Structure formats: structure tokens, C-alpha cells
Short mmCIF file of C-alpha atoms and ligand atoms in Angstrom, two decimals:
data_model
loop_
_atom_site.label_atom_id
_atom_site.label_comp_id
_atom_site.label_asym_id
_atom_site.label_seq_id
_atom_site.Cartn_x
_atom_site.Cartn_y
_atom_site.Cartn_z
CA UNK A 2 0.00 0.00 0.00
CA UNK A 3 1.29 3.77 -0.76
CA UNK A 4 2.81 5.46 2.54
CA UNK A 5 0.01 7.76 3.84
CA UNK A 6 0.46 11.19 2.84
CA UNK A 7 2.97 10.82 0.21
CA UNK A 8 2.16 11.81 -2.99
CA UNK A 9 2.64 10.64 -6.57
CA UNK A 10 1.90 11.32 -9.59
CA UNK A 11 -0.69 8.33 -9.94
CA UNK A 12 -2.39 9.72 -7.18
CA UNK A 13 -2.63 13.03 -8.83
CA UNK A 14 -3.81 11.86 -11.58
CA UNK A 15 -6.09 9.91 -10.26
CA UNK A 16 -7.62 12.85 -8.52
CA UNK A 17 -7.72 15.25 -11.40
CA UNK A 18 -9.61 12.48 -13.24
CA UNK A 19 -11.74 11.44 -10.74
CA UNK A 20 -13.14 15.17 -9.38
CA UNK A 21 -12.82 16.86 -12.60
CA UNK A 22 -9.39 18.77 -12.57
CA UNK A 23 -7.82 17.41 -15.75
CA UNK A 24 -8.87 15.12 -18.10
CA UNK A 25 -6.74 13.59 -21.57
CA UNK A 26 -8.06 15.60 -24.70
CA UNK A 27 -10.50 13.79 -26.76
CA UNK A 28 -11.16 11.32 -24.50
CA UNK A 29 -13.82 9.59 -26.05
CA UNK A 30 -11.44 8.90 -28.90
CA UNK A 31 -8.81 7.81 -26.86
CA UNK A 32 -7.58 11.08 -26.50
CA UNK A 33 -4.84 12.67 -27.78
CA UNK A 34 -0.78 12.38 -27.20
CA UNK A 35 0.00 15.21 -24.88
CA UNK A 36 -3.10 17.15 -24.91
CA UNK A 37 -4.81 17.85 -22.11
CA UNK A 38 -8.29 19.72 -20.73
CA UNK A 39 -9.16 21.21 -17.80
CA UNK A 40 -12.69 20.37 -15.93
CA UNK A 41 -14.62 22.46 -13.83
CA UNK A 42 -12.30 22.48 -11.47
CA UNK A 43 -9.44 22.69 -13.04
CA UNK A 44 -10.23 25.35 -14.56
CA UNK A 45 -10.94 27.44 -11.72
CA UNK A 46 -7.45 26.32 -10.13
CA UNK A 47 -5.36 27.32 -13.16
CA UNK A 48 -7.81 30.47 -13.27
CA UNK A 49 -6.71 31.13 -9.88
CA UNK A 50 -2.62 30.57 -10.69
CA UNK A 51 -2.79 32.95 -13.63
CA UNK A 52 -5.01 35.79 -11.58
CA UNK A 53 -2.08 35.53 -8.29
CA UNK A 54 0.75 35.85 -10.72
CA UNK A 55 -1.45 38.37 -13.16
CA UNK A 56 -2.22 40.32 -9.44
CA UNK A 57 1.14 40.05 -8.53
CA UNK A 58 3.61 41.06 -11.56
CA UNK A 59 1.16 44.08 -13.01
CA UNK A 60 -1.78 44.83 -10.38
CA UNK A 61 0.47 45.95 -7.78
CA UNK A 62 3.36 46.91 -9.44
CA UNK A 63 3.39 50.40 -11.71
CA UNK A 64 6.64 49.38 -13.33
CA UNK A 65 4.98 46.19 -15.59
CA UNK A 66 2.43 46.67 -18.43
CA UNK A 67 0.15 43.91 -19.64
CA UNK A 68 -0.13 42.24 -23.20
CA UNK A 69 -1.86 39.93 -25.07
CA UNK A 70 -0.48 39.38 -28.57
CA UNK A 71 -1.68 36.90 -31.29
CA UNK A 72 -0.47 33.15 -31.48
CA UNK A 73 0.39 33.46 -35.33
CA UNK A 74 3.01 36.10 -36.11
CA UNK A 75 4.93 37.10 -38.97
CA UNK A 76 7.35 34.53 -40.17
CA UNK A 77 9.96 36.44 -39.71
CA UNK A 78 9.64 36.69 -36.29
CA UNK A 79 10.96 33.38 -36.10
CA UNK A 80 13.85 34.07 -37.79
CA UNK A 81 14.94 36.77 -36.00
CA UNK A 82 14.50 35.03 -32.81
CA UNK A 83 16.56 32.11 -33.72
CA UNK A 84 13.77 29.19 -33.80
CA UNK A 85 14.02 28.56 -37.32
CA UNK A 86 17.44 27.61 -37.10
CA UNK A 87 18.03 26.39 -33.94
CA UNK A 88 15.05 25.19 -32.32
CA UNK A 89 15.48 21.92 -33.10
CA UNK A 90 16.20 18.65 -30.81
CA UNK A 91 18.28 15.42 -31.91
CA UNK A 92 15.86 12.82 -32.97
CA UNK A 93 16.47 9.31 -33.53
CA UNK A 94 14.37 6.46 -35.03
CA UNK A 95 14.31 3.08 -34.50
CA UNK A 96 14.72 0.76 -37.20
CA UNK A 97 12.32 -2.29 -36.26
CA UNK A 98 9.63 -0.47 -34.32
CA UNK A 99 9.73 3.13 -35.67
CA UNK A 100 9.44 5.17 -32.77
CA UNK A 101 11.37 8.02 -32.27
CA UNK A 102 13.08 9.30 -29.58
CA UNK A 103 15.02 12.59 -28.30
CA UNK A 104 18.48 11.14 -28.35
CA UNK A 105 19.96 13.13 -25.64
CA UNK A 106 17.39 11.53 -23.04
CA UNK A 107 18.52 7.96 -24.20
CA UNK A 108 20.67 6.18 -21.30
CA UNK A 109 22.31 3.83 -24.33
CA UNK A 110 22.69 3.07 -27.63
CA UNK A 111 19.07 1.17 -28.76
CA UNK A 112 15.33 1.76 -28.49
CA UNK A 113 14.11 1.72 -25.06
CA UNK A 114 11.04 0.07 -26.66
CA UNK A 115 12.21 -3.03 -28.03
CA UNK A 116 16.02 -2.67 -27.63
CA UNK A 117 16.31 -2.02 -31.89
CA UNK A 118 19.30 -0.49 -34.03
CA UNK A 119 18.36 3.42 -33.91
CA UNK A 120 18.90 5.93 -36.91
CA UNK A 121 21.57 8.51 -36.47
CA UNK A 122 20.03 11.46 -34.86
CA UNK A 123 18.93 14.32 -37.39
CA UNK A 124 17.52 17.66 -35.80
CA UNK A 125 13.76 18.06 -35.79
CA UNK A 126 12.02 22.28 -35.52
CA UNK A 127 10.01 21.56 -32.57
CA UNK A 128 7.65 24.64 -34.12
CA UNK A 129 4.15 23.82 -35.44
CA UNK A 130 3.65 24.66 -38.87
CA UNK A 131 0.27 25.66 -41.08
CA UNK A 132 -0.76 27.40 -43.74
CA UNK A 133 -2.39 31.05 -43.45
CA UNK A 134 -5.02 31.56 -46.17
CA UNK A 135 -6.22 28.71 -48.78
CA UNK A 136 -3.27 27.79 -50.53
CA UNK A 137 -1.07 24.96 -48.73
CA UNK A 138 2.19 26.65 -49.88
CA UNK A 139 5.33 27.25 -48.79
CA UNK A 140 4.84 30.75 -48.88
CA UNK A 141 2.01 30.85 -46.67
CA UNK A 142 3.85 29.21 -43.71
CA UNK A 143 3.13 30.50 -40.51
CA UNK A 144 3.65 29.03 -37.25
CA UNK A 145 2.12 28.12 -33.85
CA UNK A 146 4.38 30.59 -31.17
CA UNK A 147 6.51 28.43 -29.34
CA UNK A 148 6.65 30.97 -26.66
CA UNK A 149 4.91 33.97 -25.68
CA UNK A 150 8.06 36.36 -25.68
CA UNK A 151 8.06 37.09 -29.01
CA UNK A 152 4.75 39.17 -29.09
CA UNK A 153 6.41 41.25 -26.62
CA UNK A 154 9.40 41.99 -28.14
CA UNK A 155 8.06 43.11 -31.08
CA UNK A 156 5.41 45.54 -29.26
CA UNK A 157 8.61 46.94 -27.40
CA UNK A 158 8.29 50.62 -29.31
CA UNK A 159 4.15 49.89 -28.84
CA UNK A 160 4.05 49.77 -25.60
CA UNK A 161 6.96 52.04 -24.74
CA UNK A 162 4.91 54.72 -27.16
CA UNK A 163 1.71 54.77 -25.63
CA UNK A 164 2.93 53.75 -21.73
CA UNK A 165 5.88 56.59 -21.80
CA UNK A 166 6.74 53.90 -19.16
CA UNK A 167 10.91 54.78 -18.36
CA UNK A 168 13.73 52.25 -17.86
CA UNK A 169 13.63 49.93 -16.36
CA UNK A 170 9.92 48.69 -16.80
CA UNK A 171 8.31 44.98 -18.11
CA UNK A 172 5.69 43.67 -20.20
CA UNK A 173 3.71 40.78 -19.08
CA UNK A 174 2.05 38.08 -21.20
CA UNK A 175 -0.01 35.26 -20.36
CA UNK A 176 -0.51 32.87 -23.53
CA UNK A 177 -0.84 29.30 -25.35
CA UNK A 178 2.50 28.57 -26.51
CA UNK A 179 2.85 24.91 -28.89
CA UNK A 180 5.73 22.59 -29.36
CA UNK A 181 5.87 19.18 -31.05
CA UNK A 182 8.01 18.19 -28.28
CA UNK A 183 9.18 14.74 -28.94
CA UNK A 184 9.32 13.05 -25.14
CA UNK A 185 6.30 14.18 -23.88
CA UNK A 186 4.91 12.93 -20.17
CA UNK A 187 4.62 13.73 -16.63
CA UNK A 188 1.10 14.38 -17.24
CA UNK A 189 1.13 18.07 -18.00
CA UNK A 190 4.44 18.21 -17.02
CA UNK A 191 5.91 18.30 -20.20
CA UNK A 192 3.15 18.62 -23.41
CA UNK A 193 2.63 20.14 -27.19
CA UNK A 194 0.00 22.76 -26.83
CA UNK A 195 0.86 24.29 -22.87
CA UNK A 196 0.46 28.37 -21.36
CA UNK A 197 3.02 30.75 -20.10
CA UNK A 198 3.00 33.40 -18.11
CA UNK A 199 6.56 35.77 -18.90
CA UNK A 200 7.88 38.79 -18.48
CA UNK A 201 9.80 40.44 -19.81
CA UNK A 202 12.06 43.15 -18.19
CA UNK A 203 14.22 46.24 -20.17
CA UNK A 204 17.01 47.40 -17.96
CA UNK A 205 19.97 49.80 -18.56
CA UNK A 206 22.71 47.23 -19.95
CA UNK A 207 25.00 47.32 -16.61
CA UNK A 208 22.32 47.06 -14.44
CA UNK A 209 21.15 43.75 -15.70
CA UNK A 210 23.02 41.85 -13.05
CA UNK A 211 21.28 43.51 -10.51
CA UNK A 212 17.74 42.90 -11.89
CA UNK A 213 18.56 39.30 -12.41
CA UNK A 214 18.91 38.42 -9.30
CA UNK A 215 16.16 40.94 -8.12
CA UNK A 216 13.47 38.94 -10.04
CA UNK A 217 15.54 35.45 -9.23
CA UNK A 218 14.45 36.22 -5.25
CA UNK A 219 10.71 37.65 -6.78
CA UNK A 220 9.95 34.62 -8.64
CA UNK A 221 11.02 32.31 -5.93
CA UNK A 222 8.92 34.25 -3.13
CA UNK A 223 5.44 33.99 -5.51
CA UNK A 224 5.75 30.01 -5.24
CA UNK A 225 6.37 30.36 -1.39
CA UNK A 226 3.77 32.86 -0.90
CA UNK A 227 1.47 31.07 -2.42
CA UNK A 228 1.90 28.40 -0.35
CA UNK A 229 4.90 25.79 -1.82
CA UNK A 230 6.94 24.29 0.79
CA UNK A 231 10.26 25.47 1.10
CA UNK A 232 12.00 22.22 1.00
CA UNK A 233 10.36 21.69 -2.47
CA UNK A 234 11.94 24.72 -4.07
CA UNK A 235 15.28 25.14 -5.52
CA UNK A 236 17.23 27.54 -7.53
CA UNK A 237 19.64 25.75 -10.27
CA UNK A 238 22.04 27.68 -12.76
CA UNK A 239 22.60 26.33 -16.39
CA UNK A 240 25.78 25.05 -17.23
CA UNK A 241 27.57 26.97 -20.17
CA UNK A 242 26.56 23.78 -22.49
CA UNK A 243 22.89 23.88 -21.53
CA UNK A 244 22.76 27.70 -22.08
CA UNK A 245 20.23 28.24 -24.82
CA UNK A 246 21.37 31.15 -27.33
CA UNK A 247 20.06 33.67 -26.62
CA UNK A 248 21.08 33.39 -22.78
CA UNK A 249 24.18 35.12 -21.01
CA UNK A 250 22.70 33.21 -17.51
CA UNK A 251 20.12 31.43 -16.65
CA UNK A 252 18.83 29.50 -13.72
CA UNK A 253 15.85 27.52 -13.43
CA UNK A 254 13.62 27.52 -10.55
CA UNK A 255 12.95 24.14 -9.95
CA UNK A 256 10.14 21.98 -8.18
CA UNK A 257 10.50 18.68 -6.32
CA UNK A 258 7.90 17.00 -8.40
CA UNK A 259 7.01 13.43 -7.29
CA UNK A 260 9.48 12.16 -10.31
CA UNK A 261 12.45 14.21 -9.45
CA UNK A 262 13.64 17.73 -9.01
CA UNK A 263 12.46 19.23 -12.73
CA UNK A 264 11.94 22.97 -13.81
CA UNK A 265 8.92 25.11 -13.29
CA UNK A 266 10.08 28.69 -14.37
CA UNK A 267 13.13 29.94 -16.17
CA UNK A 268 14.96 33.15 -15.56
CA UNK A 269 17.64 34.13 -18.25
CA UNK A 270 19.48 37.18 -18.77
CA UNK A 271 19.48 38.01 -22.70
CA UNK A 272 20.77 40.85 -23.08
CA UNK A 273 20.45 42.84 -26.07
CA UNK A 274 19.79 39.34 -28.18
CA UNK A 275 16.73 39.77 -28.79
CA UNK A 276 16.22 44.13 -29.61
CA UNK A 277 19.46 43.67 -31.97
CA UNK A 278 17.66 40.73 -34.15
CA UNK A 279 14.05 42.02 -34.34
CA UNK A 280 15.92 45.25 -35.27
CA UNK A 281 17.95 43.37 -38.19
CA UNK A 282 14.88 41.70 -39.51
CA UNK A 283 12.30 44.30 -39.32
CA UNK A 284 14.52 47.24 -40.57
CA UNK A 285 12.88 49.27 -37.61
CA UNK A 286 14.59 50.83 -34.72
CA UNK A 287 14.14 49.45 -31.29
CA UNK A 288 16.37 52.13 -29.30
CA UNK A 289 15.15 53.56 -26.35
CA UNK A 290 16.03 57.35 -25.58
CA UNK A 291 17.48 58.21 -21.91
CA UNK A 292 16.21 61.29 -21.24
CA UNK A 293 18.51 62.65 -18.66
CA UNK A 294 22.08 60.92 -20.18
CA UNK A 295 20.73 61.62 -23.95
CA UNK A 296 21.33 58.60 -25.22
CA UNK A 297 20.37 55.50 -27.64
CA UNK A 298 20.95 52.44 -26.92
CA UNK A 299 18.94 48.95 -26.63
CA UNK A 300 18.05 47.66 -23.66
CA UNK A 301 19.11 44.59 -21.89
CA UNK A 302 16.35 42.02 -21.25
CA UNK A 303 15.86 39.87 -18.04
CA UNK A 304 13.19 36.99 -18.37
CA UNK A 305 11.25 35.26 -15.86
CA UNK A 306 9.40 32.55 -17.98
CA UNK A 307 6.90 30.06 -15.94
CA UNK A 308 4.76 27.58 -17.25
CA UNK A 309 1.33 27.96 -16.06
CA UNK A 310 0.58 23.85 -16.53
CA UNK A 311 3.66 23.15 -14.67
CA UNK A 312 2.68 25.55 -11.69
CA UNK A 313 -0.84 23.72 -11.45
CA UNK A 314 1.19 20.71 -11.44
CA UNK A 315 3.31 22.03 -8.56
CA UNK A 316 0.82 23.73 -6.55
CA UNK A 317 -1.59 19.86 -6.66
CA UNK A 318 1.44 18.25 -5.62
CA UNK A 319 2.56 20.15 -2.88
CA UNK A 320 -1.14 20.52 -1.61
CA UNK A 321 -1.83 16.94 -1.78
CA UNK A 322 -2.05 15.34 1.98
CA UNK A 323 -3.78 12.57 3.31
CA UNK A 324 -4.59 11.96 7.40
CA UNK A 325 -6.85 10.82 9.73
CA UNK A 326 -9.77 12.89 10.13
CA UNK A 327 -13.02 12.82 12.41
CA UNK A 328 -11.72 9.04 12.70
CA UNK A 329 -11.46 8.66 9.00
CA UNK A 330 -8.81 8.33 6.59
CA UNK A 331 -9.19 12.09 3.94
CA UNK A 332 -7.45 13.20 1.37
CA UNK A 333 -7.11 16.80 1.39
CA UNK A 334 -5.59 19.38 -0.92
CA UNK A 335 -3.93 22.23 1.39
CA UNK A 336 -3.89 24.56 -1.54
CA UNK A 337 -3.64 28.16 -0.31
CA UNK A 338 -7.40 29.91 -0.30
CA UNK A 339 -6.04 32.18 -2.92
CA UNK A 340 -5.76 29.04 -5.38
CA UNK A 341 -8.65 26.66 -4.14
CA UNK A 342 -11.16 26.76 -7.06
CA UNK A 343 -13.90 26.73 -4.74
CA UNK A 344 -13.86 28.87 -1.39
CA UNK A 345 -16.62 27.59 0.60
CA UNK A 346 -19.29 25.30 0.54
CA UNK A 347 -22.79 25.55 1.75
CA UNK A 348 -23.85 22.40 3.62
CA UNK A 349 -27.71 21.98 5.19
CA UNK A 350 -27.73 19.39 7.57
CA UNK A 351 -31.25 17.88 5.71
CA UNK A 352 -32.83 18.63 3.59
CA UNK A 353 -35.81 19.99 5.06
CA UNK A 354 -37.35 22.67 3.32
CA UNK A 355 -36.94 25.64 5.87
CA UNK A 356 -33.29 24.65 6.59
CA UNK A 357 -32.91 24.25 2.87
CA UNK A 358 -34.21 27.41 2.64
CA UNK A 359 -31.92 29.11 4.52
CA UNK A 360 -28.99 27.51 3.15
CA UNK A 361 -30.04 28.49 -0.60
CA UNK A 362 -29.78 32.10 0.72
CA UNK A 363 -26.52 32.09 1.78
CA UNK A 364 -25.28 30.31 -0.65
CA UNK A 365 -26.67 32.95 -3.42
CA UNK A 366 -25.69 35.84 -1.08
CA UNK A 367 -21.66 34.20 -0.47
CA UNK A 368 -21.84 33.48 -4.75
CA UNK A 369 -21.72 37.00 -5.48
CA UNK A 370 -17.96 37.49 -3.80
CA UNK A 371 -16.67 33.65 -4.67
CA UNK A 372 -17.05 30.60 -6.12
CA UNK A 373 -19.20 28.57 -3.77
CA UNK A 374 -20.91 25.10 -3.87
CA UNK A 375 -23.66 23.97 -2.37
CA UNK A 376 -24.13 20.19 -1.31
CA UNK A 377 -26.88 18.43 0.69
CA UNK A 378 -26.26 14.93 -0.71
CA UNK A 379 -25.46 12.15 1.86
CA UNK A 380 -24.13 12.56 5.73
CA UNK A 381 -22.20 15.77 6.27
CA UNK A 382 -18.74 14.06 7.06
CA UNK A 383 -19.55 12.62 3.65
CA UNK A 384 -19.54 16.17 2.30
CA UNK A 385 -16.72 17.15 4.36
CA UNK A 386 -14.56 14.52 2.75
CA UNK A 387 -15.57 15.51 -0.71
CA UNK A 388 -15.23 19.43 0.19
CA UNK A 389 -11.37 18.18 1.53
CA UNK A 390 -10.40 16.63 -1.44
CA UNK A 391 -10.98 19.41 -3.90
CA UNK A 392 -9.06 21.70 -1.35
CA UNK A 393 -12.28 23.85 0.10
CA UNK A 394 -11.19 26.04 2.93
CA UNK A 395 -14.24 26.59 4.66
CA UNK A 396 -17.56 24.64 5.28
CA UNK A 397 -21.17 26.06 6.11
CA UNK A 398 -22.85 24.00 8.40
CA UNK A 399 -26.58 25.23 8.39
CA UNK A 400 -28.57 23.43 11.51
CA UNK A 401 -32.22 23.48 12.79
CA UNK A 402 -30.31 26.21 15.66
CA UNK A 403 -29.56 28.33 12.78
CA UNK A 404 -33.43 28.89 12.37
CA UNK A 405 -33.02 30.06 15.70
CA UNK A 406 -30.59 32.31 16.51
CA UNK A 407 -29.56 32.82 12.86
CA UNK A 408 -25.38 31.63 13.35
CA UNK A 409 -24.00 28.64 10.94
CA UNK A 410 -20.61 27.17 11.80
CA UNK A 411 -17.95 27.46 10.04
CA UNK A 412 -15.14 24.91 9.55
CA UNK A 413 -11.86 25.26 8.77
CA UNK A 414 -10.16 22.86 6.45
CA UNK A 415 -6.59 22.31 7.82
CA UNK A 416 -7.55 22.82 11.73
CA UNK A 417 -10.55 21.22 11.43
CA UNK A 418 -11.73 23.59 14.03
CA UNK A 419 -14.62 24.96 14.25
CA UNK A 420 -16.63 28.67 14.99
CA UNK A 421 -19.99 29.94 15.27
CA UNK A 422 -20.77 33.06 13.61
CA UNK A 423 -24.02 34.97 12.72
CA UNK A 424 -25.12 34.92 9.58
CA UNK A 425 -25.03 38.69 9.44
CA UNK A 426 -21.26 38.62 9.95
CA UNK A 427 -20.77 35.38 7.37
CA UNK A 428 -19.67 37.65 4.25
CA UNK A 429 -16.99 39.95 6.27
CA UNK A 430 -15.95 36.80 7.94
CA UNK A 431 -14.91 34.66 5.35
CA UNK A 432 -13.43 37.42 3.39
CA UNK A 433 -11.17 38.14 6.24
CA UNK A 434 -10.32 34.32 6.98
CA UNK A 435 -9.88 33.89 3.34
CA UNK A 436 -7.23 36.52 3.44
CA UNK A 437 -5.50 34.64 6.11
CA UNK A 438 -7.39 36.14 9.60
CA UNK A 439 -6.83 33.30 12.12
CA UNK A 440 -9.88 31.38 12.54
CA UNK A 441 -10.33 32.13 16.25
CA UNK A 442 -10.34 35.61 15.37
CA UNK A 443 -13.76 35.99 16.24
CA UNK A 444 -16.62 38.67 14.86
CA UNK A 445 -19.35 40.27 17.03
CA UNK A 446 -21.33 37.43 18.20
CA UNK A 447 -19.37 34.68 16.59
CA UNK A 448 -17.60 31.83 19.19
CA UNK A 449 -15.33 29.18 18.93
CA UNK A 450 -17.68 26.11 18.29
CA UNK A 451 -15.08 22.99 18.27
CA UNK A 452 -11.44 22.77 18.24
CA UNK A 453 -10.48 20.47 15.79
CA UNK A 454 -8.42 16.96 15.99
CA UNK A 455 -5.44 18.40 13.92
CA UNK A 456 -5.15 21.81 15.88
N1 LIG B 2 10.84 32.45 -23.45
C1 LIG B 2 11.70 31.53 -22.80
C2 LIG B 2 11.14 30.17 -22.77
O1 LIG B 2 10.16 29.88 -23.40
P1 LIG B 2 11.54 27.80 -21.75
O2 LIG B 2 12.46 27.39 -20.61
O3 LIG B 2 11.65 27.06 -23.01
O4 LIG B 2 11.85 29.35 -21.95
C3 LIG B 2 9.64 28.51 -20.11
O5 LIG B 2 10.04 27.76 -21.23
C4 LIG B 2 8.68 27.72 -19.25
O6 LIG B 2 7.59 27.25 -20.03
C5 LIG B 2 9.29 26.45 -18.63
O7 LIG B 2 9.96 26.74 -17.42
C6 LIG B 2 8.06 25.61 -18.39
O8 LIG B 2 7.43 25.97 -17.17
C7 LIG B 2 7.15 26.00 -19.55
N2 LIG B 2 7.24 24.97 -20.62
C8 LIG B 2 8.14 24.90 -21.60
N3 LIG B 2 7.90 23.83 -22.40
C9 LIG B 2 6.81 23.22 -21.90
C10 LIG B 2 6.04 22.07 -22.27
N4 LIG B 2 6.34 21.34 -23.35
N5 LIG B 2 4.97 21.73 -21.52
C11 LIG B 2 4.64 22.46 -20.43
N6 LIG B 2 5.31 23.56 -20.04
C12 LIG B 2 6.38 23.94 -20.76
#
């Protein structure tokens, strides 16, 4: 039997599939290679990732300007940027079953499938390729973006223009970003059609250093803010071999995912790279003027680059816990309230119509702030259990009392504990507690009900 409490990824899996997280594309047709949708649920939780870091990088920050740029661009984008020529990995096919590989993951010489004699590798674009228009001609190539940092480099005079935003100061994209990636797996770990969330950040080329390692120590505080255990988090620099072209430094932030320690965000100085291409291959200028030295020049560019599939990932695992609750064995997500996709549920002790009732008022009153559920199906530690799994924070216990003196309970998720609050104070309540008040912090009229087993 698995050791209580540890997770793995079959466990995750499991409970994406089984409560509506994540499910394999196209199921029905056996789905597809790599491609994967996200349920009700899901969608809420990678909702939730994409608001904190959205909040986070441009909400509170006057120094970052949003952007949401197409997925097709102009060919020559993709020249500029290097991915024509060099996006490429080693691929190698097997002679007697076909499949291909990415040689540089192979431990030795023949297929890990059925031990055959493998091709030679030849490099494979890892870019998507259509056709824009009706013809299917070469001419009309265009491309699925690999990554989202493209559009933003070439909106650089854009945005500049119409932000008069000064050095140093970032543009933020969240976006779908596609590559035919060869060794695909992890679940979403690693897959073709995935979303990003980067910035990226023009500096004053000698100040670059600093800003590296100022958004290094940003990026690394989001995850632990929101929640990801220390232990689970570490910073790696890139080797000068693994350095990708563009790059001067890089270091990955990675997770401790239940396979091994694997990367959820890269940051990478690039200095001018990227300004000095698009400049090349458009013919335009992409100099910024310094006001107060009176110069030209082209800005260096620091990247933070996260995968929003890959912080889902990291935020399920690290959430996922299992104990011994009210005398029964739970699974329960511990995601942080700012991620849980749903923030409290509603739960009448019957179903009796007055206390039903009731309940069906709060409920619609509490759905105009948050995502709430209500659920009067089978015995409330039932309900608990279910509310647990999906990572609720709080429960609503409605009772025959709360005909009376008009207080629910409210139960915390982690403590288990419990308090009793009126119903008049239920809204300010959870907003505060969702915000991280203690629970025992209590409003007028509210009192501790229960203190729970884990507390
Ligand atoms: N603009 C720089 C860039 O795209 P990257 O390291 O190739 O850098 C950045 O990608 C992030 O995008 C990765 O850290 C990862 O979180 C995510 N990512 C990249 N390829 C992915 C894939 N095939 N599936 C899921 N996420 C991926």
C-alpha cells in the first residue's frame, strides 16, 4: 500500500480524473498524445494561478504593463529570434519499431522500446507549422508561437509609445504557446500545446546583473507565498553547455515533483539578443532614448518565464495530503485559499425545506464574492470529505439552531476547528479568513464552536 500522505503522480492523476481537474483531450477517442483539458475544477485552479501571478507582476506593481499578442506572427519573427534555425532537438528512429526518440534523453545506444538499431540522430524544428489563407504553400507558412516572448518583443516601441513607461519597466504576457516536443509525459508536465505566463524586463545594460537576481528572489517568493513548501523549491544555474542562445545566464527555478527535481520557471538574462535581431529583420529601430544621459541604446532584457501547466502541477502536488480525520482516513488538498477553485461550501444538515431554505440564501448571497458550492447529498462528514479533497477552505454547516438564533458554523479545512458566527457577519468573515485572519479571530457574536483533531 502507498505510505500515507505521500504523494505521486498516480495519485494526482487519479484525482484530477476522478473530481474533474484534468482530463486527456478527446477522451472519447482515446484522447490525444500530450493534450490535455481542464474540468470544472481545473479550470478554476489554473484560473486562480494565472489571476495571483497576473495580481502580482502588473496589479500591484506600476513598473509592468500587460499584453496579449496573437499566437500566429509574422514569419519572420521566427527568424529573427533564432527558432528557425536552432530550435530543433536530436531525434532518432528506431529501425524495427519506428518510434522516435530525443536522443539526448537515451541512457544507451538502442530503443528503449524493443532494444532495436536506432537511426543517427537528425535535428527536428520543434515549431508547429500551417498554412495562413487557402493555398497549402510554402509561402504561406506561418507558425504556432513556441513561446509567448516574441509578441512582446516586437510591441517593445508599442508599448513604450503609448505607456511613456521609463527604464527599467516589463511587459507581461499570459498565452498558449505549442511545441511538437518529442518526449512528452509527466502528465502536464511536459506537453505540445501548454500556457506561459513571462515577463519580460528592459534594464539599462549594466544594471542587468542587478535585476537578475532581483526577479531570481521575486519569482522564488510567488511560489512560497502562495503556499509551496520550502524544502520543495530550488534555484539551479545552467551550465555553459545547456545555455540556450540567446542566454548570457540562466537559472531555473525548480520543483520537487514526485518524479524528481524538474523545472517550473526559467529566468535568463538576454541581453540585447533579442532588440538587436528584431531590429535586423524588421529594418525598424528598437532604441530607447534616456532622457537625462541623452542617449540610444537597446536595452538589456531579463526573463522570468513560468509555465502555467507546470505551476498547477506544482501547486496539486505540494497541496496533496492525506490523514486521519473525524476518525477517517481524507485526502485533502492544502492549496492556499487564494488558489482553491472553490472557497466555501454551503452544507444543510437535511434537507428539510426551511433549513434548505436558509442555506439556498446564503449560498446565493456568499456566490456574489466567490465561487461557492452547495451540497446536501449524503451525511455531512460525507460532504466534508468531498469538500477536503478538492481543497475547500471553509464549510457552512446550516442546523435546525440556525433557524433560531440565525449563526452557521464554520469549519476550517486544515484545523478542522470549528466557529460559530451569525449569519449577518458570514460575508466579512470569510473574506477576512480567506485573506488569512486566524480562525479564532472571532466577529461580534461569533464563538469558537469545536477545536479540531489536527489543531
Ligand atoms: N521564453 C523563454 C522560454 O520559453 P523555456 O524554458 O523554453 O523558456 C519557459 O520555457 C517555461 O515554459 C518552462 O519553465 C516551463 O514551465 C514551460 N514549458 C516549456 N515547455 C513546456 C512544455 N512542453 N509543456 C509544459 N510547459 C512547458
Amino acid at each position: 500500500m502507498a505510505e500515507l500522505g505521500k504523494v505521486s503522480m498516480e495519485k494526482i492523476v487519479s484525482l484530477s480524473q476522478r473530481r474533474g481537474f484534468i482530463f486527456p483531450s478527446s477522451e472519447i477517442y482515446g484522447g490525444l498524445q500530450s493534450c490535455w483539458d481542464y474540468g470544472p475544477l481545473g479550470v478554476e485552479l489554473k484560473r486562480n494561478v494565472k489571476d495571483a501571478w497576473w495580481r502580482s507582476v502588473v496589479q500591484e506593481r506600476d513598473d509592468i504593463a500587460g499584453l496579449d499578442a496573437s499566437i500566429l506572427m509574422h514569419p519572420q519573427t521566427w527568424a529573427a529570434s533564432g527558432h528557425l534555425e536552432g530550435f530543433a532537438d536530436p531525434l532518432v528512429e528506431c529501425k524495427n519499431c519506428h518510434l522516435r526518440w530525443r536522443s539526448d534523453d537515451l541512457k544507451d545506444e538502442n530503443c528503449p522500446e524493443c532494444g532495436g538499431e536506432l537511426t543517427e540522430p537528425r535535428l527536428f524544428n520543434l515549431m508547429f507549422k500551417t498554412f495562413m489563407g487557402p493555398l497549402e504553400e510554402e509561402a504561406n507558412v506561418v507558425y504556432l508561437r513556441p513561446e509567448t516572448a516574441q509578441g512582446i518583443f516586437v510591441n517593445f516601441q508599442n508599448v513604450l509609445n503609448t505607456t511613456r513607461k521609463r527604464l527599467p519597466f516589463g511587459i507581461a504576457q499570459i498565452g498558449k504557446a505549442f511545441r511538437n516536443e518529442i518526449t512528452t509525459g509527466n502528465f502536464i508536465f511536459r506537453s505540445r500545446e501548454f500556457e506561459q505566463m513571462e515577463i519580460e524586463y528592459f534594464v539599462k545594460p549594466g544594471t542587468d546583473e542587478k535585476w537578475f537576481n532581483y526577479w531570481l528572489e521575486e519569482r522564488r517568493k510567488w511560489y512560497l507565498n502562495l503556499g509551496i513548501k520550502k524544502e520543495n523549491i530550488r534555484l539551479r544555474e545552467h551550465g555553459q553547455e545547456e545555455l540556450a542562445h540567446y542566454a548570457r545566464v540562466c537559472y531555473d527555478i525548480d520543483y520537487q515533483f514526485p518524479m524528481g527535481w524538474a523545472e517550473l520557471e526559467g529566468i535568463a538574462n538576454r541581453g540585447d539578443f533579442d532588440l538587436v535581431q528584431h531590429t535586423k529583420y524588421s529594418g525598424k529601430s528598437l532604441e530607447y532614448f534616456d532622457e537625462e544621459t541623452k542617449e540610444h541604446f537597446l536595452p538589456y532584457i531579463i526573463e522570468p518565464s513560468a509555465g502555467v501547466d507546470r505551476s498547477v502541477l506544482a501547486f496539486l502536488c505540494d497541496a496533496y495530503d492525506e490523514d486521519i480525520a473525524e476518525g477517517e482516513l481524507r485526502v485533502v488538498l492544502r492549496l492556499h485559499p487564494d488558489l482553491a477553485p472553490v472557497k466555501a461550501a454551503v452544507l444543510p444538515l437535511s434537507r428539510r425545506e426551511k433549513l434548505a431554505e436558509l442555506a439556498r440564501q446564503i449560498y446565493a448571497d456568499l456566490r456574489q464574492c466567490w465561487t461557492v458550492q452547495y451540497d446536501d447529498a449524503q451525511s455531512i462528514g460525507r460532504r466534508y470529505r468531498r469538500q477536503d479533497e478538492i481543497g475547500t477552505p471553509f464549510g457552512i454547516t446550516v442546523d435546525f439552531q440556525s433557524l433560531e438564533d440565525r449563526q452557521v458554523t464554520i469549519r476550517e479545512r486544515d484545523s478542522l476547528d470549528q466557529i460559530r458566527v451569525p449569519i449577518s457577519e458570514l460575508k466579512a468573515t470569510l473574506a477576512a479568513k480567506l485573506s488569512g485572519e486566524s480562525l479564532f479571530a472571532l466577529p461580534p457574536g461569533g464563538s469558537i464552536w469545536k477545536q479540531g483533531e489536527n489543531s
